[in-house]
PDB file of C-alpha atoms in Angstrom:
ATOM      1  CA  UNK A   1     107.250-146.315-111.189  1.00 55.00           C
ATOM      2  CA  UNK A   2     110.479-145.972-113.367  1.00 53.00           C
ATOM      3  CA  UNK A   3     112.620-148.642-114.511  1.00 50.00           C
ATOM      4  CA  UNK A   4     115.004-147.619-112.052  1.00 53.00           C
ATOM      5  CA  UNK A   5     112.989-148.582-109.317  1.00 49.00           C
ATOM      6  CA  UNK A   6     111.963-151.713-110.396  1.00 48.00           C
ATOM      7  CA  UNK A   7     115.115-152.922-111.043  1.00 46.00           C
ATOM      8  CA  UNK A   8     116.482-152.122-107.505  1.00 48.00           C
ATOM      9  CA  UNK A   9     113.186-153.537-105.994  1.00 45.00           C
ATOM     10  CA  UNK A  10     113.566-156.850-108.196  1.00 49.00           C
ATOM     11  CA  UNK A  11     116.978-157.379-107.164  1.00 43.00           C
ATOM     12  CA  UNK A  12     116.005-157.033-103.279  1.00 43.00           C
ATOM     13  CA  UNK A  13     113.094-159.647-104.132  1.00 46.00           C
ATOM     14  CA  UNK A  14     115.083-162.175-105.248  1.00 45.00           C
ATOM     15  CA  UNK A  15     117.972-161.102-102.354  1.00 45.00           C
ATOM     16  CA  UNK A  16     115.071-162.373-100.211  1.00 49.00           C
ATOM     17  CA  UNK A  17     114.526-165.423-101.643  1.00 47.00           C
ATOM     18  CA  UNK A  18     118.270-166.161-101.878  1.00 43.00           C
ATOM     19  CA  UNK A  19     118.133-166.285 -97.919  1.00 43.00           C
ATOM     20  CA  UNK A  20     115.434-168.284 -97.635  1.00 45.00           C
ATOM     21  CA  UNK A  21     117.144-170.539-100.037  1.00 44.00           C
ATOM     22  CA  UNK A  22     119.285-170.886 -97.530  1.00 44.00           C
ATOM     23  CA  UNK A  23     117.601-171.070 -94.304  1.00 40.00           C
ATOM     24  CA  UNK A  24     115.350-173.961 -95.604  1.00 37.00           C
ATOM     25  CA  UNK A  25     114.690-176.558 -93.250  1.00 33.00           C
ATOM     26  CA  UNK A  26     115.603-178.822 -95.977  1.00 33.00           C
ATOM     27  CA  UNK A  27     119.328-177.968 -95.673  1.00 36.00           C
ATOM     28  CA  UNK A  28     119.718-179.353 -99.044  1.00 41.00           C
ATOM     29  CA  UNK A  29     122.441-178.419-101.530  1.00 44.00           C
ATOM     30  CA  UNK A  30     119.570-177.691-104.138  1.00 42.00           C
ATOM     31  CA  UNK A  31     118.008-175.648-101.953  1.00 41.00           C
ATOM     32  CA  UNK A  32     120.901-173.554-101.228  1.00 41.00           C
ATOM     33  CA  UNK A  33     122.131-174.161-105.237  1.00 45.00           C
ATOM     34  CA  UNK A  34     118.834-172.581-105.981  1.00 41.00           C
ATOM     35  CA  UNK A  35     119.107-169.302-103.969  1.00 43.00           C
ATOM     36  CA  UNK A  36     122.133-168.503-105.060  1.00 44.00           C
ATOM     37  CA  UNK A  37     121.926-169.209-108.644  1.00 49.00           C
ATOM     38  CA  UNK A  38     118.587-167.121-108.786  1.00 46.00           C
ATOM     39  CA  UNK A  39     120.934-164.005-106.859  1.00 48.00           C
ATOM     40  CA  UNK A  40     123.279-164.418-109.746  1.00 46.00           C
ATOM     41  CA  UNK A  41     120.983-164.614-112.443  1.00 50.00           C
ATOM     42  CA  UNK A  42     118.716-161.764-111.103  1.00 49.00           C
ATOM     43  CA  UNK A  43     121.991-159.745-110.421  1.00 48.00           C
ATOM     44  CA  UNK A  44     122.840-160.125-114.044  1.00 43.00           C
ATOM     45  CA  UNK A  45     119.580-159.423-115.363  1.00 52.00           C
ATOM     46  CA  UNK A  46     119.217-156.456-113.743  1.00 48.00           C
ATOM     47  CA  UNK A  47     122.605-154.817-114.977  1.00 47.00           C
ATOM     48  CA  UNK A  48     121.644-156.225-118.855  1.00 48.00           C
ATOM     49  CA  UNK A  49     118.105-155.557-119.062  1.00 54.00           C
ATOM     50  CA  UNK A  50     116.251-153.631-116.265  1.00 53.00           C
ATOM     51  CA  UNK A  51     113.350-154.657-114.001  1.00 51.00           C
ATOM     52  CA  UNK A  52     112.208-157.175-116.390  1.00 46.00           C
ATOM     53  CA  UNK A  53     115.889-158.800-117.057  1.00 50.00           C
ATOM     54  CA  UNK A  54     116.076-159.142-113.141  1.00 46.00           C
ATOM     55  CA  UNK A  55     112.795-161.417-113.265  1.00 44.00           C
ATOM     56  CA  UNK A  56     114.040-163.434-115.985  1.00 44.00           C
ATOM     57  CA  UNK A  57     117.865-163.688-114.849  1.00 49.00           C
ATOM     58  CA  UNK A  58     116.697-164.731-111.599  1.00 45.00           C
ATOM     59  CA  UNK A  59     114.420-167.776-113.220  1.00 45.00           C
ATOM     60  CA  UNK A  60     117.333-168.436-115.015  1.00 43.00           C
ATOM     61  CA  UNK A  61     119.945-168.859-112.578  1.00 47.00           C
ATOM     62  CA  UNK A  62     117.455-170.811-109.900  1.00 41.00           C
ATOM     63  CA  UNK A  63     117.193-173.298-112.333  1.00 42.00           C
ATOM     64  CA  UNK A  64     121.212-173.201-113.072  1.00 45.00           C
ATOM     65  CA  UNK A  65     121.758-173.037-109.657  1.00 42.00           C
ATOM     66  CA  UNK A  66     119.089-176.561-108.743  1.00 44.00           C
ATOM     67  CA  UNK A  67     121.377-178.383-110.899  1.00 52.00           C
ATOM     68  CA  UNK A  68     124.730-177.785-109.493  1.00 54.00           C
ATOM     69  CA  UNK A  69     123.593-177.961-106.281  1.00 64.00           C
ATOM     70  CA  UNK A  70     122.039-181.374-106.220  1.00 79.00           C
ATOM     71  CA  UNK A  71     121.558-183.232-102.854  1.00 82.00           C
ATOM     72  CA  UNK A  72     124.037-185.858-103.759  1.00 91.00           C
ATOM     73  CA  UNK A  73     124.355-187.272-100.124  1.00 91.00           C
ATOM     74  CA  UNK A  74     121.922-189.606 -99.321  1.00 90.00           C
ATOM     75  CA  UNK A  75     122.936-191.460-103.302  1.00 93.00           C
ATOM     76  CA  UNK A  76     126.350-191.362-102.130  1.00 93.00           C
ATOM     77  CA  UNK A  77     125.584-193.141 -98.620  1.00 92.00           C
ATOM     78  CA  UNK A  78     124.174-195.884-100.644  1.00 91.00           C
ATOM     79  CA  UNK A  79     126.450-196.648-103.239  1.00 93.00           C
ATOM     80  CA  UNK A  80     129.379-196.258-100.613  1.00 93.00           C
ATOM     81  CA  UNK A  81     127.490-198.967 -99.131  1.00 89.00           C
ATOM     82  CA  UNK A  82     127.463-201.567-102.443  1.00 87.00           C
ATOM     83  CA  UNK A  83     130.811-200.931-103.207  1.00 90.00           C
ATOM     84  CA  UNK A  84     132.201-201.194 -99.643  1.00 90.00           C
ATOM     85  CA  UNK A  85     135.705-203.428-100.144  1.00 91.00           C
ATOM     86  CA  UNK A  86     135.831-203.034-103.955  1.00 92.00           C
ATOM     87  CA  UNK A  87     138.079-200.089-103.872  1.00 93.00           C
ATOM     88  CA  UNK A  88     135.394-197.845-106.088  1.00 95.00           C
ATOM     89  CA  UNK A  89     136.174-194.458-104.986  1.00 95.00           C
ATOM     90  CA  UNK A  90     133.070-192.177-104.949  1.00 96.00           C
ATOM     91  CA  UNK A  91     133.844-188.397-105.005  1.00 95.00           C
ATOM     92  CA  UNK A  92     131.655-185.393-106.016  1.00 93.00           C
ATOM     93  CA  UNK A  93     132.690-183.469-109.094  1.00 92.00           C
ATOM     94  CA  UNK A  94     133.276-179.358-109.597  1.00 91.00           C
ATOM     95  CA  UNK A  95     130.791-179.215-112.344  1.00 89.00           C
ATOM     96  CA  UNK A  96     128.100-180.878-109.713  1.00 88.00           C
ATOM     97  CA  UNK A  97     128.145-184.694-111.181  1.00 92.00           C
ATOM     98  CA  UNK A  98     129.312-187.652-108.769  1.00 96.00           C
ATOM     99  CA  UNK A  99     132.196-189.710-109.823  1.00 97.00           C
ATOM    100  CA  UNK A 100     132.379-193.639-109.413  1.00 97.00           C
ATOM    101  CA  UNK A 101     135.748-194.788-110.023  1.00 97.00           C
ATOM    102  CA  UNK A 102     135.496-198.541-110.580  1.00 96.00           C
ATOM    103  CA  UNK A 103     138.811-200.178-110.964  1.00 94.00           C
ATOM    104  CA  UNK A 104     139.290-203.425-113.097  1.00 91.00           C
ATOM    105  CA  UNK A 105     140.485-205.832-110.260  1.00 93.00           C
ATOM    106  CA  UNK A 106     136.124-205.557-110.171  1.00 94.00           C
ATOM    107  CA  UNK A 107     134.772-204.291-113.333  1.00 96.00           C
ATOM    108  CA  UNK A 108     136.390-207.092-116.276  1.00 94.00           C
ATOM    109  CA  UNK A 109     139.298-209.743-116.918  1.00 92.00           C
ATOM    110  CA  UNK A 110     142.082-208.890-119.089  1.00 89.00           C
ATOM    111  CA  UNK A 111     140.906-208.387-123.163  1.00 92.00           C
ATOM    112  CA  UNK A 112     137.178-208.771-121.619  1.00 94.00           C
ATOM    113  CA  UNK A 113     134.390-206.318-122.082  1.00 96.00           C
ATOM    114  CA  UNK A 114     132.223-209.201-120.319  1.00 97.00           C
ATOM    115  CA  UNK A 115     131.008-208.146-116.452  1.00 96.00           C
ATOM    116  CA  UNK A 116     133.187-209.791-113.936  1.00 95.00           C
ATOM    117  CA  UNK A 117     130.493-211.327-110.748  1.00 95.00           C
ATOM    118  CA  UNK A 118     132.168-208.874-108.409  1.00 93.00           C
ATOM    119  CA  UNK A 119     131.042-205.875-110.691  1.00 95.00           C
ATOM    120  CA  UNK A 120     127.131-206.892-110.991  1.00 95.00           C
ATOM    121  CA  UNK A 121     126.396-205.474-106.949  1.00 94.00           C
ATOM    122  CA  UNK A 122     128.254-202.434-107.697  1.00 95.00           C
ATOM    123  CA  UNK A 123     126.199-201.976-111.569  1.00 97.00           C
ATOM    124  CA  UNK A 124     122.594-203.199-109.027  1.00 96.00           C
ATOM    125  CA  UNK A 125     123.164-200.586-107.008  1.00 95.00           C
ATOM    126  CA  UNK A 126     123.678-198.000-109.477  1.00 97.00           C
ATOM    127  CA  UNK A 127     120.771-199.089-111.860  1.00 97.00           C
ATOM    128  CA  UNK A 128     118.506-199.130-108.407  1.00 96.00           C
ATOM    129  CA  UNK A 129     119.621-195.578-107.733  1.00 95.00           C
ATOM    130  CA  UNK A 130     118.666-194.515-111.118  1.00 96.00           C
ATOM    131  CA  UNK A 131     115.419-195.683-110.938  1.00 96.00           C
ATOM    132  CA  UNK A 132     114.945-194.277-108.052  1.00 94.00           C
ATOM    133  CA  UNK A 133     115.891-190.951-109.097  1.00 94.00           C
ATOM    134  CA  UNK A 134     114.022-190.018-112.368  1.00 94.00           C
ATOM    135  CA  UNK A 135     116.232-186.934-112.585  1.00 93.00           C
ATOM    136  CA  UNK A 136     119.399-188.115-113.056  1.00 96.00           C
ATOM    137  CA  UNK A 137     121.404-189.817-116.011  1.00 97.00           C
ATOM    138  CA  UNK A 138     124.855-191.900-116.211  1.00 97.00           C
ATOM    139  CA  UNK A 139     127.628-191.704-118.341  1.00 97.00           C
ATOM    140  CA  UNK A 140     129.828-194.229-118.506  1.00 98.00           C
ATOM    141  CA  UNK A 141     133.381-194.146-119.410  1.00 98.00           C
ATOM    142  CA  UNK A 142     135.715-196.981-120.190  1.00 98.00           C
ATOM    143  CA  UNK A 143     139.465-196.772-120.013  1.00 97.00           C
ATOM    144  CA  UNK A 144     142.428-199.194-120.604  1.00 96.00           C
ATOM    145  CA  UNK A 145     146.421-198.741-119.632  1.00 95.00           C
ATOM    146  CA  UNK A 146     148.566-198.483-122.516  1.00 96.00           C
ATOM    147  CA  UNK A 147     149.502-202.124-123.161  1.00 95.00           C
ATOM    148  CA  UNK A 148     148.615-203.574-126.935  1.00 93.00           C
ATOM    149  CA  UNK A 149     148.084-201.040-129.475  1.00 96.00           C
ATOM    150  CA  UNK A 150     145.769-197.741-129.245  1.00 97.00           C
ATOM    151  CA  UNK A 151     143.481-199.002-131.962  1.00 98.00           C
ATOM    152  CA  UNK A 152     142.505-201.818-130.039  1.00 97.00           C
ATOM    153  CA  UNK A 153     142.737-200.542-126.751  1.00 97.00           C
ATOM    154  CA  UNK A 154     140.066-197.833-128.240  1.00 98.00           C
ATOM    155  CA  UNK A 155     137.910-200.643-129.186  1.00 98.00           C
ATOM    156  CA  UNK A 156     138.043-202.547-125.749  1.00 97.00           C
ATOM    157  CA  UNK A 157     137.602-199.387-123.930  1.00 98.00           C
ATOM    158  CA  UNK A 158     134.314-198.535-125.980  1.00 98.00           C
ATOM    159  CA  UNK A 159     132.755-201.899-125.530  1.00 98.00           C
ATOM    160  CA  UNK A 160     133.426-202.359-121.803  1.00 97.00           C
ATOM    161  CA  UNK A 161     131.666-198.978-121.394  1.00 98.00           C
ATOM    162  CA  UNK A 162     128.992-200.391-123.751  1.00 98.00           C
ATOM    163  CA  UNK A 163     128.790-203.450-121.496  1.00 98.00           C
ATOM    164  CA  UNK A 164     127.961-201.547-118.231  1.00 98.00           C
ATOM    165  CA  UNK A 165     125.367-199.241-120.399  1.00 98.00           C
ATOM    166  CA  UNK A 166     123.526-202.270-121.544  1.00 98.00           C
ATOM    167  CA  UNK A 167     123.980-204.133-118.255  1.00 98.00           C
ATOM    168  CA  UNK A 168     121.974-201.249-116.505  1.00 98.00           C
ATOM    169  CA  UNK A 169     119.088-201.122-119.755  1.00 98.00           C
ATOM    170  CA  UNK A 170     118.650-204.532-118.403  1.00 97.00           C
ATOM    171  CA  UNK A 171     117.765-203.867-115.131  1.00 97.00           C
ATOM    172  CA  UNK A 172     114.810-201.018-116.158  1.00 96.00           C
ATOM    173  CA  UNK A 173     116.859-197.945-116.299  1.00 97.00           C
ATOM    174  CA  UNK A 174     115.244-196.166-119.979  1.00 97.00           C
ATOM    175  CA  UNK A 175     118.531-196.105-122.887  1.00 95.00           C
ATOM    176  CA  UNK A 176     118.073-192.622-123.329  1.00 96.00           C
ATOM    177  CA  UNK A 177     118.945-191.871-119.948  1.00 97.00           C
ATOM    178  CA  UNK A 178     122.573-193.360-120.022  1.00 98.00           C
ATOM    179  CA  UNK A 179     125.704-193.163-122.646  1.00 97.00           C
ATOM    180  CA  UNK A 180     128.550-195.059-122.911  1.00 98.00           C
ATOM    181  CA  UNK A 181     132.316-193.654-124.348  1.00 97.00           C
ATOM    182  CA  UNK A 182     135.549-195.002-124.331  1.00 98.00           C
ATOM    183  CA  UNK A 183     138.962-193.351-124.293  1.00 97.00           C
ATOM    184  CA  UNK A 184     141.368-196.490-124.734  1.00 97.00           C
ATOM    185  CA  UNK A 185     144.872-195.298-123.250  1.00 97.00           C
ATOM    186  CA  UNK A 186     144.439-191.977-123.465  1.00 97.00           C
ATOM    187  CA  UNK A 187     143.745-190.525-120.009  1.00 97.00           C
ATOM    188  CA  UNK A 188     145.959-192.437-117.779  1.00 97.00           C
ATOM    189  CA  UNK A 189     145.661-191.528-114.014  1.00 96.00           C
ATOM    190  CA  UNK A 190     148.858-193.588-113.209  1.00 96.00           C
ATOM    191  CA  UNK A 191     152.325-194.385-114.564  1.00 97.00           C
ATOM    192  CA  UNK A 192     152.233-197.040-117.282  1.00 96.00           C
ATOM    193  CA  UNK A 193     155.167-198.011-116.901  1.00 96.00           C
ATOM    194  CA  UNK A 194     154.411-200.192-113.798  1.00 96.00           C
ATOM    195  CA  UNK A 195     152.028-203.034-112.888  1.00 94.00           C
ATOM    196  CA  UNK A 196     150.556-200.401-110.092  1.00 94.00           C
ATOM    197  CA  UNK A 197     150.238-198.037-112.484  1.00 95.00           C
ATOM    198  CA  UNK A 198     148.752-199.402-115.351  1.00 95.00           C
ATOM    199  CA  UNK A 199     145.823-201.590-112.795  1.00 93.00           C
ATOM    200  CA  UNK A 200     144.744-197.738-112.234  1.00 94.00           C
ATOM    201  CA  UNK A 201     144.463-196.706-115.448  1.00 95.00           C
ATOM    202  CA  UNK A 202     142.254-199.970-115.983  1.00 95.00           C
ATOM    203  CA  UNK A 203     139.239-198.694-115.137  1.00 96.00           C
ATOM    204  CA  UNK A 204     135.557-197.781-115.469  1.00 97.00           C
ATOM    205  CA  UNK A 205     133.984-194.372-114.518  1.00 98.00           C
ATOM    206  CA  UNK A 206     130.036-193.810-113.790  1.00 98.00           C
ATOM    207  CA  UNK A 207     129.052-190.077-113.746  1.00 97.00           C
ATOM    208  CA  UNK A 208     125.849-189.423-112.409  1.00 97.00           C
ATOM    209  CA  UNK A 209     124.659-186.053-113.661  1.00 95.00           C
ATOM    210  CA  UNK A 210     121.076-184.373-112.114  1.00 93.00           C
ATOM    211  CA  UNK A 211     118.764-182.485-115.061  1.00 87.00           C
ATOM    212  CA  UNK A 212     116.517-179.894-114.994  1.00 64.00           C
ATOM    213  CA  UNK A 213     113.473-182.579-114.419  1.00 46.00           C
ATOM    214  CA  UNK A 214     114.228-182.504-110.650  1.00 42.00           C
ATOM    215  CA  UNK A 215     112.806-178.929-110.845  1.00 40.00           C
ATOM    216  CA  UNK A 216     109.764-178.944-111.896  1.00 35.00           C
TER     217      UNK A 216
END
């Protein structure tokens, strides 16, 4: 059989399991991630390198695909649920992560990197989650509004995300599975040169990110 052949009968393979990616009964987003991430990567693998390159492309892009398309719903039901009233808006991300916006009328008091009471359901929740889900990591992000100097601001910004890292560590969830960064004033989302303004740029963000450990 030539490598013509192969190639064409590879890519109508993996066509087949791109549909029954998405007719599981699951009705996941991985499982429909998964289908068409292995149809891309087999499609690509069989223009670059033949019969075999389909084969390989189409491991390739399954896994690719898993990731992106994480099930993110039932994680966001619950957190919705913690942060109910705290204004934490909870969104779903292009590059497949899910977004907590935590803003600092909840998170810490002015010049503060320690954890205000109302923040400490919100950071339960999240550390329970992770547990939960072996497969996913946080990344935490501190920002400040553009008040005091950038230096400083930087500082703050670093150690309030430092704060939520180690407040999670606490609560079981393995070091190696979270990061902390700050930006200072840097990324504001709001005009600084109002109160309104500069309470949104106050903020922390929680990324939740799925890895390839879901997979296997």
């Amino acid at each position: 059989m030539n490598t013509r052949i192969m190639t064409r009968l590879s890519v109508f393979a993996v066509a087949g399991a791109l549909v029954a990616g998405c007719a599981s009964q699951q009705g996941t987003n991985t499982a429909v991630g998964t289908g068409v991430g292995a149809g891309t990567g087999a499609a690509l693998g069989a223009i670059f390198g033949g019969g075999k390159g389909a084969a390989i492309g189409a491991g390739a892009g399954a896994l690719v695909g898993g990731i992106t398309g994480y099930n993110w719903q039932a994680i966001r039901n619950r957190l919705s649920g913690a942060t109910q009233g705290t204004g934490t808006q909870i969104t779903e991300q292009p590059d497949g992560s899910l977004k907590l916006n935590i803003p600092s009328s909840v998170t810490f008091d002015t010049n503060s990197y320690a954890i205000k009471p109302s923040f400490a359901p919100v950071l339960d929740q999240v550390a329970q989650t992770l547990q939960q889900n072996p497969e996913v990591i946080a990344q935490v992000v501190g920002h400040t509004d553009s008040t005091g100097q950038p230096a400083y601001n930087q500082t703050l910004s670093v150690n309030r995300a430092q704060s939520v890292v180690n407040y999670l560590a606490q609560r079981g969830v393995a070091s190696q599975r979270l990061s902390a960064e700050g930006r200072g004033d840097t990324q504001p989302v709001a005009d600084n040169s109002t109160e309104a303004g500069r309470a949104q740029n106050r903020r922390v963000e929680i990324y939740l990110r799925a890895t390839a450990q879901h997979q296997q």
